[in-house]
Coordinates of N, CA and C in Angstrom, one line a residue:
M1 N 56.9 -53.0 -46.1 CA 56.9 -54.4 -45.7 C 58.2 -53.8 -44.9
I2 N 58.7 -54.2 -44.0 CA 59.7 -54.0 -42.9 C 60.3 -55.1 -43.0
T3 N 61.9 -55.1 -43.2 CA 62.6 -56.1 -43.4 C 64.0 -56.0 -42.2
L4 N 64.6 -56.7 -41.8 CA 65.0 -57.1 -40.5 C 65.7 -56.2 -40.4
N5 N 67.1 -55.7 -41.6 CA 67.9 -54.9 -42.0 C 67.5 -53.5 -41.3
T6 N 65.9 -53.3 -42.1 CA 65.7 -52.0 -42.0 C 65.6 -51.2 -40.6
K7 N 64.8 -52.2 -39.5 CA 63.9 -51.7 -38.4 C 65.5 -51.3 -37.6
E8 N 64.3 -50.6 -36.6 CA 65.4 -49.8 -35.6 C 66.0 -51.1 -34.7
K9 N 67.0 -50.7 -34.0 CA 67.7 -51.9 -33.2 C 66.7 -52.7 -32.5
I10 N 66.4 -54.0 -32.9 CA 65.7 -55.2 -32.1 C 66.3 -54.9 -30.6
N11 N 67.1 -55.8 -30.4 CA 68.1 -56.2 -29.1 C 68.7 -55.4 -29.0
K12 N 68.0 -54.4 -27.7 CA 68.2 -53.7 -26.7 C 69.5 -54.4 -25.8
S13 N 70.7 -54.4 -25.9 CA 72.2 -54.3 -25.0 C 71.9 -54.2 -23.6
K14 N 71.8 -55.4 -22.7 CA 71.5 -55.6 -21.5 C 72.2 -54.0 -20.7
M15 N 71.9 -53.6 -19.6 CA 72.1 -52.5 -19.3 C 72.8 -53.0 -17.7
R16 N 74.1 -52.3 -17.7 CA 75.8 -52.7 -17.1 C 75.7 -52.2 -15.8
V17 N 75.0 -52.7 -14.7 CA 75.1 -51.8 -13.3 C 76.3 -51.7 -12.8
G18 N 76.8 -50.7 -12.2 CA 77.6 -50.6 -11.4 C 79.1 -50.4 -11.7
R19 N 79.3 -49.7 -13.4 CA 80.5 -49.3 -13.7 C 80.7 -48.0 -13.9
G20 N 80.5 -47.1 -12.7 CA 81.2 -45.6 -12.6 C 79.9 -45.1 -12.7
I21 N 80.2 -43.8 -11.9 CA 79.2 -42.8 -12.0 C 78.8 -42.3 -13.3
G22 N 79.3 -42.5 -14.3 CA 78.9 -41.5 -15.6 C 78.1 -42.4 -16.3
S23 N 77.8 -43.4 -15.8 CA 76.8 -44.6 -16.4 C 75.5 -44.6 -16.1
G24 N 75.4 -43.8 -14.7 CA 73.9 -43.4 -14.4 C 73.3 -44.5 -13.5
K25 N 73.7 -45.8 -13.6 CA 74.0 -46.7 -13.2 C 75.0 -47.1 -12.4
G26 N 75.8 -46.5 -11.5 CA 77.2 -46.9 -11.0 C 77.1 -47.3 -9.6
K27 N 78.1 -46.7 -8.7 CA 78.2 -47.1 -7.0 C 76.6 -48.4 -6.7
T28 N 75.3 -47.8 -6.6 CA 75.1 -48.9 -5.8 C 74.1 -49.3 -7.1
S29 N 74.0 -49.2 -7.7 CA 73.0 -50.1 -9.1 C 72.0 -49.8 -9.4
G30 N 71.6 -48.8 -8.4 CA 69.8 -48.3 -8.8 C 69.0 -49.3 -7.7
R31 N 70.1 -49.8 -6.6 CA 69.3 -50.8 -5.4 C 69.0 -49.7 -4.4
G32 N 69.6 -48.7 -4.5 CA 69.2 -47.0 -2.9 C 70.3 -47.6 -2.3
V33 N 70.2 -47.3 -0.9 CA 71.2 -47.4 0.1 C 70.9 -48.4 0.7
K34 N 71.9 -49.3 1.2 CA 71.7 -50.4 2.5 C 70.4 -50.9 2.5
G35 N 70.2 -51.5 3.8 CA 69.1 -52.7 3.6 C 69.0 -53.8 3.1
Q36 N 67.8 -54.2 3.2 CA 67.7 -55.7 2.8 C 67.7 -55.9 1.4
K37 N 67.1 -55.1 0.6 CA 66.6 -55.2 -0.1 C 67.8 -54.8 -1.2
S38 N 69.0 -54.0 -1.1 CA 70.2 -53.6 -1.6 C 71.0 -54.9 -1.7
R39 N 71.0 -55.8 -0.8 CA 71.8 -57.3 -1.1 C 71.6 -58.2 -1.8
S40 N 72.5 -59.1 -2.3 CA 72.4 -59.7 -3.1 C 71.6 -60.8 -2.4
G41 N 71.1 -61.9 -3.2 CA 70.4 -63.4 -2.9 C 69.0 -63.0 -1.2
V42 N 68.6 -61.7 -2.0 CA 67.1 -61.5 -1.2 C 66.1 -62.4 -1.9
A43 N 65.6 -62.6 -1.4 CA 64.0 -62.8 -2.6 C 62.5 -62.6 -1.1
I44 N 61.9 -61.7 -1.1 CA 61.0 -60.9 0.3 C 59.5 -61.4 -0.8
K45 N 59.3 -62.5 -1.9 CA 58.3 -62.3 -2.1 C 57.0 -62.0 -1.5
S46 N 56.7 -62.8 -0.6 CA 54.8 -62.7 0.2 C 55.2 -61.9 1.2
F47 N 56.0 -61.3 1.7 CA 56.5 -61.2 3.0 C 56.1 -59.6 3.0
E48 N 55.3 -59.4 4.7 CA 54.4 -58.1 4.4 C 54.7 -57.7 5.5
G49 N 55.8 -57.6 5.9 CA 56.3 -56.4 6.9 C 56.1 -57.0 8.3
G50 N 55.5 -58.3 8.4 CA 55.5 -58.9 10.0 C 53.9 -59.3 10.0
Q51 N 53.5 -58.2 9.0 CA 51.8 -58.8 9.1 C 51.4 -59.8 8.8
M52 N 50.4 -60.5 9.1 CA 50.1 -62.2 8.7 C 50.0 -62.3 7.1
P53 N 50.7 -62.8 6.3 CA 50.4 -62.7 4.9 C 49.2 -63.3 4.4
L54 N 48.7 -62.9 3.6 CA 47.6 -63.1 2.5 C 47.1 -64.4 2.7
Y55 N 48.4 -65.4 1.8 CA 48.4 -66.6 1.6 C 47.8 -67.2 3.2
R56 N 48.0 -66.9 4.4 CA 47.9 -67.5 5.8 C 46.4 -67.2 6.4
R57 N 46.1 -66.0 5.9 CA 45.0 -65.4 6.3 C 43.6 -65.9 5.5
L58 N 43.6 -66.5 4.7 CA 42.7 -67.3 3.9 C 42.7 -68.7 4.3
P59 N 41.8 -69.2 4.4 CA 41.4 -70.3 4.6 C 41.8 -71.6 3.4
K60 N 42.2 -72.6 3.9 CA 42.8 -73.7 3.0 C 41.4 -74.4 2.4
R61 N 41.2 -74.1 1.1 CA 40.1 -74.8 0.5 C 40.6 -76.2 -0.1
G62 N 41.5 -76.4 -0.9 CA 42.3 -77.8 -1.9 C 41.7 -77.8 -2.7
F63 N 41.3 -79.1 -2.8 CA 40.6 -79.9 -4.4 C 39.2 -80.7 -3.8
N64 N 38.8 -79.9 -2.1 CA 37.4 -80.2 -2.4 C 36.5 -79.1 -2.4
P65 N 35.1 -79.4 -3.4 CA 33.9 -79.1 -3.7 C 33.4 -78.5 -2.7
I66 N 32.9 -77.0 -2.9 CA 32.4 -76.4 -1.7 C 31.1 -76.5 -1.6
S67 N 30.3 -77.1 -3.0 CA 29.1 -77.5 -2.7 C 29.0 -79.2 -3.1
N68 N 29.8 -80.0 -2.3 CA 30.1 -80.7 -2.2 C 28.9 -81.3 -1.4
Q69 N 27.8 -82.5 -1.7 CA 27.2 -83.5 -0.4 C 27.7 -84.8 -0.3
N70 N 27.4 -84.6 1.1 CA 27.3 -86.3 1.7 C 26.7 -87.2 1.2
I71 N 27.3 -87.8 0.4 CA 26.0 -89.3 -0.3 C 26.3 -90.5 0.8
A72 N 25.6 -91.1 0.8 CA 26.2 -92.4 1.6 C 26.0 -93.4 1.0
I73 N 26.5 -94.3 0.8 CA 26.7 -95.5 -0.6 C 26.7 -96.7 0.3
M74 N 25.4 -97.6 -0.2 CA 25.3 -98.9 0.7 C 24.8 -99.9 -0.4
N75 N 25.9 -101.1 -0.8 CA 25.7 -101.9 -1.4 C 24.6 -102.7 -0.7
L76 N 24.2 -103.5 -2.0 CA 23.0 -104.6 -1.7 C 23.5 -105.5 -0.4
E77 N 24.9 -106.2 -0.8 CA 25.6 -107.3 0.0 C 25.3 -106.7 1.0
K78 N 26.0 -105.3 1.7 CA 25.9 -104.9 2.9 C 24.6 -104.9 3.6
I79 N 23.8 -104.4 2.8 CA 22.1 -104.8 3.4 C 22.0 -106.0 3.6
Q80 N 22.1 -106.9 3.1 CA 22.1 -108.1 2.7 C 22.5 -109.2 4.6
S81 N 24.0 -108.3 4.5 CA 24.7 -108.7 5.7 C 24.1 -108.7 6.7
Y82 N 23.8 -107.0 7.0 CA 22.7 -106.3 8.2 C 21.8 -107.2 8.6
I83 N 21.1 -107.6 7.2 CA 19.5 -108.7 7.8 C 19.8 -109.5 8.0
N84 N 21.3 -110.7 7.7 CA 21.8 -111.8 8.1 C 21.9 -111.7 10.1
E85 N 22.5 -110.8 10.5 CA 23.3 -110.2 11.0 C 22.0 -110.0 12.4
K86 N 20.9 -109.6 11.7 CA 19.8 -109.3 12.2 C 19.7 -107.5 13.1
T87 N 20.7 -107.1 12.2 CA 20.7 -105.6 12.9 C 19.4 -104.3 12.3
I88 N 19.0 -105.2 10.9 CA 17.7 -104.6 10.2 C 16.9 -105.8 9.5
S89 N 15.7 -105.7 10.7 CA 14.6 -106.6 10.1 C 13.5 -106.6 8.4
T90 N 13.6 -107.6 7.8 CA 12.9 -107.5 6.4 C 11.4 -106.4 6.7
S91 N 10.8 -106.5 7.9 CA 9.6 -105.9 7.4 C 9.9 -104.4 7.7
D92 N 11.2 -103.8 7.9 CA 11.5 -102.3 8.3 C 11.6 -101.7 6.9
I93 N 11.3 -100.3 6.4 CA 11.6 -99.4 5.4 C 13.0 -99.1 5.6
I94 N 14.2 -99.6 4.4 CA 15.5 -99.0 4.8 C 15.5 -97.7 4.6
N95 N 15.2 -96.8 5.3 CA 15.7 -95.1 4.7 C 17.0 -94.7 5.9
M96 N 17.0 -93.3 5.0 CA 18.2 -92.5 5.6 C 18.1 -92.5 7.0
E97 N 16.8 -92.5 7.7 CA 16.7 -92.0 9.0 C 16.8 -93.3 10.2
L98 N 16.7 -94.4 9.7 CA 16.6 -95.8 9.8 C 18.7 -96.0 10.2
L99 N 18.8 -96.0 8.9 CA 20.4 -96.2 9.0 C 21.2 -95.5 9.7
K100 N 21.0 -94.3 10.0 CA 21.7 -92.9 10.9 C 21.0 -93.6 11.9
K101 N 20.0 -93.7 12.5 CA 19.7 -94.4 13.9 C 20.3 -95.6 14.3
L102 N 20.6 -96.5 13.8 CA 21.4 -97.6 13.8 C 23.0 -97.2 13.6
K103 N 23.3 -96.1 13.7 CA 24.8 -96.0 13.0 C 25.3 -96.7 11.8
L104 N 24.5 -97.0 10.9 CA 24.9 -97.7 10.0 C 25.7 -96.8 9.0
V105 N 24.9 -95.6 8.8 CA 26.2 -94.5 7.8 C 26.3 -92.8 8.6
N106 N 27.7 -92.7 8.3 CA 28.1 -91.5 8.9 C 26.8 -90.2 9.5
K107 N 26.8 -89.7 9.8 CA 25.4 -88.9 11.1 C 25.4 -87.7 9.6
N108 N 26.2 -87.3 9.2 CA 26.6 -85.8 8.1 C 26.2 -86.4 7.1
S109 N 26.0 -87.9 6.5 CA 25.4 -87.7 5.2 C 24.0 -87.3 5.4
Q110 N 23.8 -86.7 3.7 CA 22.6 -86.0 3.7 C 21.8 -87.1 2.6
K111 N 22.2 -87.9 1.6 CA 21.4 -88.7 0.7 C 21.9 -89.6 0.7
L112 N 21.6 -90.9 0.4 CA 21.6 -92.5 0.4 C 21.8 -92.8 -0.9
K113 N 22.9 -93.6 -1.3 CA 22.7 -94.2 -2.7 C 22.6 -95.7 -2.7
I114 N 21.9 -96.3 -3.3 CA 22.0 -97.9 -3.2 C 22.4 -98.5 -4.5
L115 N 23.9 -99.3 -4.3 CA 24.6 -99.9 -5.4 C 24.5 -101.0 -5.4
G116 N 24.5 -101.5 -6.8 CA 24.2 -103.2 -7.0 C 25.4 -104.4 -7.0
K117 N 26.0 -104.0 -6.4 CA 27.3 -104.7 -5.5 C 26.5 -105.8 -4.8
G118 N 27.1 -107.3 -5.5 CA 26.8 -108.4 -4.7 C 25.0 -108.7 -4.7
E119 N 24.9 -110.0 -4.5 CA 23.3 -110.6 -4.1 C 22.3 -110.3 -3.1
I120 N 21.0 -110.1 -3.2 CA 20.1 -110.2 -2.0 C 19.4 -111.1 -2.4
K121 N 18.9 -111.6 -1.5 CA 17.7 -113.0 -1.0 C 16.7 -112.6 -0.6
D122 N 16.7 -111.6 0.5 CA 15.0 -111.1 1.3 C 14.8 -110.5 0.4
K123 N 13.4 -109.9 1.1 CA 12.5 -109.2 0.2 C 12.8 -107.9 1.2
V124 N 13.2 -107.1 0.4 CA 13.2 -105.6 1.2 C 12.3 -104.2 0.7
N125 N 12.1 -103.4 1.6 CA 11.6 -102.3 0.7 C 12.6 -100.8 1.4
I126 N 13.2 -100.4 0.6 CA 14.2 -99.2 0.5 C 13.4 -98.0 -0.2
E127 N 13.9 -97.2 0.3 CA 13.6 -95.5 0.4 C 15.2 -95.0 0.3
A128 N 15.3 -94.4 -1.1 CA 16.6 -94.2 -1.4 C 16.9 -92.7 -2.1
D129 N 17.5 -91.6 -2.1 CA 17.8 -90.8 -3.2 C 18.1 -91.0 -4.2
L130 N 18.6 -92.0 -4.5 CA 19.5 -92.5 -6.0 C 19.7 -94.2 -5.4
A131 N 19.9 -95.0 -7.1 CA 19.9 -95.9 -6.9 C 20.5 -96.4 -8.1
S132 N 21.5 -97.7 -8.5 CA 22.1 -97.8 -9.6 C 21.3 -98.8 -10.5
K133 N 21.2 -98.8 -11.8 CA 20.5 -99.2 -12.4 C 20.5 -100.8 -12.3
S134 N 21.5 -101.6 -11.5 CA 21.8 -102.9 -11.3 C 21.3 -103.5 -10.1
A135 N 20.7 -102.2 -9.4 CA 20.3 -102.4 -8.1 C 19.2 -102.4 -7.9
I136 N 18.3 -101.8 -8.8 CA 16.9 -101.6 -9.1 C 16.5 -103.0 -9.6
E137 N 17.6 -103.4 -10.7 CA 16.8 -104.8 -11.4 C 16.9 -105.9 -10.2
K138 N 18.0 -106.4 -9.4 CA 17.9 -106.9 -8.5 C 16.7 -107.0 -7.7
L139 N 16.1 -105.8 -7.4 CA 15.9 -105.7 -6.2 C 14.0 -105.9 -7.3
E140 N 13.7 -105.7 -7.9 CA 13.0 -106.1 -8.9 C 12.8 -108.1 -9.0
K141 N 13.8 -108.2 -9.6 CA 14.0 -109.5 -9.3 C 13.5 -110.7 -8.3
I142 N 13.8 -109.8 -7.1 CA 13.0 -110.6 -5.7 C 12.0 -110.0 -5.4
S143 N 11.4 -109.3 -6.4 CA 10.0 -108.6 -5.7 C 10.7 -108.0 -4.8
G144 N 11.6 -106.6 -4.4 CA 11.5 -105.8 -3.3 C 11.2 -104.7 -3.9
S145 N 11.4 -103.7 -3.3 CA 10.4 -102.5 -3.7 C 11.7 -101.3 -3.3
I146 N 11.8 -100.5 -4.3 CA 12.5 -99.5 -4.2 C 12.1 -98.2 -4.6
Q147 N 11.9 -97.1 -3.4 CA 11.4 -95.7 -3.9 C 12.7 -94.7 -3.9
L148 N 12.4 -94.3 -5.2 CA 13.3 -93.1 -4.7 C 12.9 -91.7 -4.7
K149 N 13.6 -90.8 -4.3 CA 12.8 -89.3 -3.5 C 13.2 -88.4 -4.7
K150 N 12.4 -87.6 -5.2 CA 12.5 -86.4 -6.2 C 13.4 -85.3 -5.7

């Protein structure tokens, strides 16, 4: 076992630059001659000599997942309000195509999710990709139907 006092010197003293030619680190203090890097207060971290730096060449992605699917969400109260406004009729099958055609959801949306916020009074047929439990329960209560695509 090695104890501290038998070990060779652990803490080497810092090299003192610029202390005479005989020290080996005198005159230019290991910084070469002239130029930007020989001066003090220089930080050229990602500078690439005028070439477009790597961090600017690559696209920004941030926290947006690449595999993100645009899911349009529709609450039952919203569907009811569209029925009351006569935008949607109760005989129609409410699906993604109909909602896109009527411009009620974004055209970039790929899936439709039905959520159970609010009440629905009219019997409707819905065709969606996803639905919450509460939405399914409320639709079954008024004997409406919901078909979930697999």
